[in-house]
Amino acid sequence: MKANSVAVIGGGAFGTALACVARKAGNDVCIWARNQTVVADINEGRGNPLYLPDVSLESGITATTDMAEALEGAQAVLLVVPSQHLREIAERMAPHASGKAVALCSKGVERSTGKLMSEVAAQCLPDSGIAVLSGPTFARELALGLPGAVTLAATEEWVQNTILQTVGIPTFRPYVSNDVVGAEIGGAVKNVLAIACGIVTGRNLGENARAALVTRGLAEVMRLAVKLGARAETVMGLSGLGDLTLTCNSPQSRNMSFGIELGRGRTVAEILAERRAVTEGVWSAESVCDLADKLKVDMPICQAVNRIVSLDADIEKTISDVLNRPFRQEHG
């Protein structure tokens, strides 16, 4: 591979879309994927119809199932795997990732440990530079070249610069920050809140209810982020408010569409059985709530979603419980 090479670890919709962005930025791009069909489709010019149908990929994007081959010669790595698999994949990357800038594009909290993705990566990739890339982005729009913007958070300037050169183009604008925790908390929690917004939509509870839920959900994100040492202004940026706004207002979101189906009366198992792509909020609900409990942070909306998706709680009763909470001051 050439010197300006980029490895994308993860062959789903978002990984493929980011590969398109990196290629438009002038890099040679190799996607690592588990699925041999995905690899064959990409290498034989069919795009990625399993995860990103009806989208043509840029020429110059290749794919492999060999981790060492994907990482060989790459200066930058975009790690785009489901959050609950990040540790496993990062451990596989470690022998081949020393000295590389790794941008974490997964959103969630690890269920077994309660760790953020940056904490998992720091453990598994101690010789790599770690960044977080997060913001309001639907994969299909990125792949089609429609404009968007994200937060790029890293504490080391060389990592920021490397990832900027990897994905920074006029239609994909990264805004730089050193608040890594703040950049990832919004993405981790918004998937849970998007399920709640979907339930509201599926139950026909109205636009007022959804607007109130998004606003109070943002307050939950803020409380958790600040407790973890993040800056409040980061939560009000692209990786917080921006991502929350997108994900909670469009059925294109896997998490919101999942919630809509729940609200209409279908079960978690029924909905997941029909899906190829991971619905992150289902798996993040428990870990986000466990983290909030540990830190004594009040997150009633996330707790309600967790009771529904993890404990099979009755939706009507759960909604009633949230609506009948004691009145309180808006801030504080």
Coordinates of C-alpha atoms in Angstrom, one line a residue:
M1 CA 0.0 0.0 0.0
K2 CA 1.1 3.6 -0.6
A3 CA 2.4 6.0 2.1
N4 CA -1.0 7.8 2.3
S5 CA -2.9 4.7 3.2
V6 CA -5.8 4.4 5.5
A7 CA -7.3 1.3 7.2
V8 CA -11.0 1.1 8.0
I9 CA -11.7 -1.6 10.5
G10 CA -15.3 -2.6 10.1
G11 CA -17.2 -3.3 6.9
G12 CA -20.7 -2.1 7.9
A13 CA -22.5 0.9 6.5
F14 CA -20.7 3.5 8.5
G15 CA -17.3 2.0 7.9
T16 CA -17.9 1.8 4.2
A17 CA -19.1 5.4 4.2
L18 CA -16.0 6.6 6.0
A19 CA -13.9 4.7 3.5
C20 CA -15.6 6.8 0.8
V21 CA -14.7 10.0 2.7
A22 CA -11.1 9.0 3.2
R23 CA -10.8 8.1 -0.5
K24 CA -12.2 11.5 -1.5
A25 CA -9.5 13.0 0.7
G26 CA -6.9 11.4 -1.6
N27 CA -6.0 8.3 0.4
D28 CA -5.7 4.7 -0.6
V29 CA -8.2 2.8 1.6
C30 CA -8.4 -0.8 2.7
I31 CA -11.4 -2.0 4.6
W32 CA -11.1 -4.9 7.0
A33 CA -14.3 -6.9 7.4
R34 CA -15.2 -10.3 8.9
N35 CA -17.8 -11.1 6.2
Q36 CA -16.2 -12.6 3.1
T37 CA -19.2 -11.7 1.0
V38 CA -18.7 -8.0 1.9
V39 CA -15.0 -8.3 1.0
A40 CA -15.7 -10.0 -2.3
D41 CA -18.4 -7.5 -3.3
I42 CA -16.1 -4.5 -2.6
N43 CA -13.1 -6.0 -4.4
E44 CA -15.2 -7.0 -7.4
G45 CA -16.7 -3.6 -7.9
R46 CA -20.2 -4.2 -6.5
G47 CA -20.0 -1.9 -3.6
N48 CA -21.3 -3.1 -0.3
P49 CA -24.9 -4.1 -1.1
L50 CA -25.3 -6.0 2.2
Y51 CA -24.9 -2.9 4.3
L52 CA -25.0 0.1 2.0
P53 CA -27.2 -0.9 -1.0
D54 CA -27.5 1.2 -4.2
V55 CA -24.3 3.2 -3.4
S56 CA -21.3 3.1 -5.7
L57 CA -18.0 3.2 -3.9
E58 CA -15.0 5.3 -4.9
S59 CA -12.4 3.5 -7.0
G60 CA -9.3 2.8 -5.0
I61 CA -11.1 1.2 -2.1
T62 CA -10.1 -2.4 -1.4
A63 CA -11.1 -4.9 1.2
T64 CA -9.6 -7.9 3.1
T65 CA -10.4 -10.3 5.9
D66 CA -6.7 -10.2 7.0
M67 CA -6.1 -7.7 9.8
A68 CA -2.4 -7.5 9.2
E69 CA -2.9 -6.8 5.5
A70 CA -5.4 -4.0 6.2
L71 CA -3.1 -2.3 8.7
E72 CA 0.2 -2.7 6.8
G73 CA 1.5 0.7 5.8
A74 CA -1.5 2.6 7.1
Q75 CA -0.7 5.8 9.0
A76 CA -4.4 6.3 10.1
V77 CA -7.0 3.8 11.2
L78 CA -10.7 4.4 11.4
L79 CA -12.1 1.8 13.9
V80 CA -15.8 1.4 13.1
V81 CA -17.0 -1.8 14.8
P82 CA -20.0 -2.2 17.2
S83 CA -19.0 -0.9 20.6
Q84 CA -19.5 -4.2 22.4
H85 CA -16.9 -5.8 20.0
L86 CA -14.4 -3.0 20.2
R87 CA -12.2 -4.7 22.8
E88 CA -11.9 -7.9 20.8
I89 CA -11.1 -6.2 17.6
A90 CA -8.6 -3.7 19.2
E91 CA -6.7 -6.6 20.7
R92 CA -6.4 -8.2 17.3
M93 CA -5.2 -4.9 15.9
A94 CA -2.6 -4.3 18.6
P95 CA 0.4 -6.2 17.0
H96 CA 0.0 -4.2 13.8
A97 CA -1.1 -0.8 15.1
S98 CA 1.9 0.6 16.9
G99 CA 2.5 4.3 16.1
K100 CA -0.7 4.7 14.2
A101 CA -3.4 7.3 14.8
V102 CA -6.6 5.4 15.5
A103 CA -10.0 7.2 15.4
L104 CA -12.7 5.6 17.4
C105 CA -16.0 5.8 15.5
S106 CA -18.0 3.4 17.7
K107 CA -20.6 4.8 20.1
G108 CA -21.3 3.1 23.4
V109 CA -20.2 2.0 26.8
E110 CA -18.7 -1.4 27.3
R111 CA -21.3 -3.6 29.1
S112 CA -18.9 -5.9 31.0
T113 CA -16.7 -3.0 32.4
G114 CA -18.6 0.3 32.2
K115 CA -15.7 1.7 30.3
L116 CA -15.9 4.3 27.5
M117 CA -14.5 3.3 24.1
S118 CA -11.5 5.6 24.6
E119 CA -10.7 3.7 27.9
V120 CA -11.0 0.4 26.2
A121 CA -8.7 1.5 23.3
A122 CA -6.1 2.9 25.8
Q123 CA -5.9 -0.5 27.4
C124 CA -5.8 -2.5 24.2
L125 CA -3.8 -0.1 22.0
P126 CA -1.2 1.5 24.3
D127 CA 1.2 2.2 21.5
S128 CA -1.3 4.0 19.3
G129 CA -2.6 7.5 19.3
I130 CA -6.3 7.6 20.1
A131 CA -8.9 10.0 18.8
V132 CA -12.7 10.1 18.8
L133 CA -14.7 10.9 15.7
S134 CA -18.4 11.6 16.5
G135 CA -21.2 13.7 15.2
P136 CA -24.5 13.8 13.3
T137 CA -23.8 11.5 10.4
F138 CA -26.0 9.0 8.5
A139 CA -23.8 6.6 6.5
R140 CA -25.7 6.8 3.3
E141 CA -25.5 10.6 3.1
L142 CA -21.7 10.5 3.8
A143 CA -21.2 7.9 1.1
L144 CA -23.1 10.0 -1.4
G145 CA -21.0 13.0 -0.7
L146 CA -23.7 15.1 1.0
P147 CA -22.3 17.7 3.4
G148 CA -21.8 17.0 7.1
A149 CA -19.6 17.9 10.1
V150 CA -18.3 16.0 13.2
T151 CA -16.2 16.5 16.3
L152 CA -12.6 15.2 16.1
A153 CA -11.3 14.9 19.7
A154 CA -7.8 13.9 20.6
T155 CA -5.3 15.1 23.3
E156 CA -2.3 14.8 21.0
E157 CA -1.8 17.2 18.2
W158 CA -0.2 14.7 15.8
V159 CA -3.2 12.5 16.1
Q160 CA -5.6 15.3 15.4
N161 CA -3.6 16.3 12.3
T162 CA -3.3 12.8 11.0
I163 CA -7.0 12.2 11.2
L164 CA -7.8 15.6 9.8
Q165 CA -5.7 14.7 6.7
T166 CA -7.5 11.4 6.5
V167 CA -11.1 12.5 6.4
G168 CA -11.1 16.3 6.2
I169 CA -12.8 17.4 3.0
P170 CA -15.2 20.3 2.1
T171 CA -18.2 18.0 2.5
F172 CA -17.0 16.3 5.7
R173 CA -15.8 18.9 8.1
P174 CA -14.1 17.8 11.4
Y175 CA -14.1 20.4 14.2
V176 CA -11.1 19.8 16.5
S177 CA -11.4 19.4 20.3
N178 CA -9.2 17.9 23.1
D179 CA -12.3 16.8 25.1
V180 CA -12.3 13.1 24.3
V181 CA -14.8 12.1 27.0
G182 CA -17.2 14.9 26.1
A183 CA -17.0 13.9 22.4
E184 CA -17.9 10.3 23.1
I185 CA -20.6 10.6 25.8
G186 CA -23.1 12.3 23.5
G187 CA -22.8 9.5 21.0
A188 CA -23.0 6.8 23.6
V189 CA -26.2 8.1 25.2
K190 CA -28.0 9.5 22.1
N191 CA -28.7 6.0 20.8
V192 CA -30.6 5.2 24.0
L193 CA -32.5 8.4 23.8
A194 CA -33.3 7.8 20.1
I195 CA -35.1 4.5 21.1
A196 CA -37.2 6.6 23.5
C197 CA -38.1 9.1 20.8
G198 CA -39.0 6.2 18.5
I199 CA -41.4 4.8 21.2
V200 CA -43.0 8.3 21.5
T201 CA -43.5 8.3 17.7
G202 CA -44.7 4.7 17.5
R203 CA -47.2 5.5 20.3
N204 CA -48.4 8.6 18.5
L205 CA -47.7 10.8 21.6
G206 CA -47.1 13.9 19.5
E207 CA -44.3 16.3 18.5
N208 CA -44.6 18.2 21.8
A209 CA -43.7 15.0 23.7
R210 CA -40.7 14.2 21.4
A211 CA -39.3 17.8 21.7
A212 CA -39.6 17.6 25.5
L213 CA -37.9 14.2 25.5
V214 CA -35.0 15.4 23.3
T215 CA -34.5 18.4 25.6
R216 CA -34.6 16.5 28.8
G217 CA -32.5 13.8 27.3
L218 CA -29.9 16.4 26.5
A219 CA -29.9 17.3 30.2
E220 CA -29.2 13.7 31.0
V221 CA -26.2 13.6 28.6
M222 CA -24.9 16.8 30.2
R223 CA -25.1 15.5 33.8
L224 CA -23.3 12.4 32.9
A225 CA -20.6 14.1 30.8
V226 CA -19.8 16.7 33.4
K227 CA -19.7 14.1 36.1
L228 CA -17.0 12.3 34.0
G229 CA -15.0 15.5 33.7
A230 CA -16.1 16.6 30.2
R231 CA -16.9 20.2 29.3
A232 CA -20.5 21.3 29.0
E233 CA -19.8 23.1 25.7
T234 CA -18.7 19.9 24.1
V235 CA -22.1 18.4 24.8
M236 CA -23.7 21.4 23.1
G237 CA -21.7 20.8 20.0
L238 CA -21.7 18.4 17.1
S239 CA -21.0 15.2 19.0
G240 CA -23.7 16.0 21.6
L241 CA -26.6 18.2 20.6
G242 CA -25.9 17.7 16.9
D243 CA -25.9 14.0 17.0
L244 CA -28.9 13.9 19.3
T245 CA -30.9 16.1 17.0
L246 CA -30.3 14.0 14.0
T247 CA -30.8 10.6 15.6
C248 CA -33.9 11.5 17.5
N249 CA -35.7 13.1 14.6
S250 CA -35.4 10.7 11.7
P251 CA -36.5 7.1 11.1
Q252 CA -33.3 6.7 9.1
S253 CA -31.8 6.1 12.5
R254 CA -31.6 2.4 13.4
N255 CA -32.3 3.3 17.0
M256 CA -35.3 5.5 16.4
S257 CA -36.8 3.1 13.9
F258 CA -36.3 0.3 16.5
G259 CA -38.1 2.4 19.1
I260 CA -41.0 3.1 16.6
E261 CA -41.5 -0.6 16.2
L262 CA -41.4 -1.1 20.0
G263 CA -44.0 1.6 20.4
R264 CA -46.3 -0.1 17.9
G265 CA -46.3 -3.2 20.0
R266 CA -43.6 -5.5 18.6
T267 CA -41.0 -7.2 20.9
V268 CA -37.3 -6.6 21.1
A269 CA -36.6 -10.1 19.8
E270 CA -38.9 -9.8 16.8
I271 CA -37.3 -6.5 15.7
L272 CA -33.7 -7.6 16.1
A273 CA -34.3 -10.8 14.3
E274 CA -35.1 -8.9 11.1
R275 CA -31.9 -6.7 11.3
R276 CA -28.5 -7.3 9.9
A277 CA -26.9 -4.1 11.3
V278 CA -26.4 -3.6 15.1
T279 CA -28.9 -1.3 16.9
E280 CA -26.4 0.1 19.4
G281 CA -28.9 1.6 21.8
V282 CA -30.3 -1.8 22.7
W283 CA -26.9 -2.8 24.0
S284 CA -25.8 0.6 25.4
A285 CA -29.0 1.1 27.5
E286 CA -27.9 -1.2 30.3
S287 CA -24.2 -0.1 30.3
V288 CA -25.1 3.6 30.3
C289 CA -27.5 3.1 33.2
D290 CA -25.0 1.1 35.1
L291 CA -22.5 3.8 34.7
A292 CA -25.0 6.5 35.8
D293 CA -25.9 4.4 38.8
K294 CA -22.3 4.1 39.8
L295 CA -21.7 7.8 39.5
K296 CA -25.1 8.7 41.1
V297 CA -26.3 10.6 38.0
D298 CA -30.1 10.9 37.5
M299 CA -31.0 9.6 34.0
P300 CA -34.7 8.7 34.2
I301 CA -35.3 8.5 30.4
C302 CA -32.4 6.2 29.9
Q303 CA -33.5 4.1 32.8
A304 CA -37.0 3.8 31.3
V305 CA -35.6 2.6 28.0
N306 CA -33.4 0.1 29.8
R307 CA -36.3 -1.3 31.7
I308 CA -38.2 -1.7 28.4
V309 CA -35.4 -3.2 26.3
S310 CA -33.5 -5.2 28.9
L311 CA -36.2 -6.1 31.4
D312 CA -39.3 -6.3 29.2
A313 CA -41.1 -3.7 31.2
D314 CA -44.6 -2.7 30.1
I315 CA -44.3 0.4 27.9
E316 CA -47.5 2.1 29.0
K317 CA -46.7 1.7 32.7
T318 CA -43.1 2.9 32.0
I319 CA -44.3 6.0 30.2
S320 CA -46.8 6.7 33.0
D321 CA -44.0 6.3 35.6
V322 CA -41.8 8.9 33.8
L323 CA -44.7 11.4 33.3
N324 CA -45.7 11.1 37.0
R325 CA -42.2 11.9 38.4
P326 CA -42.2 14.8 40.9
F327 CA -42.0 18.3 39.5
R328 CA -38.6 19.9 39.7
Q329 CA -36.5 22.9 38.6
E330 CA -35.4 22.8 35.0
H331 CA -31.7 23.3 35.8
G332 CA -29.7 22.0 38.6

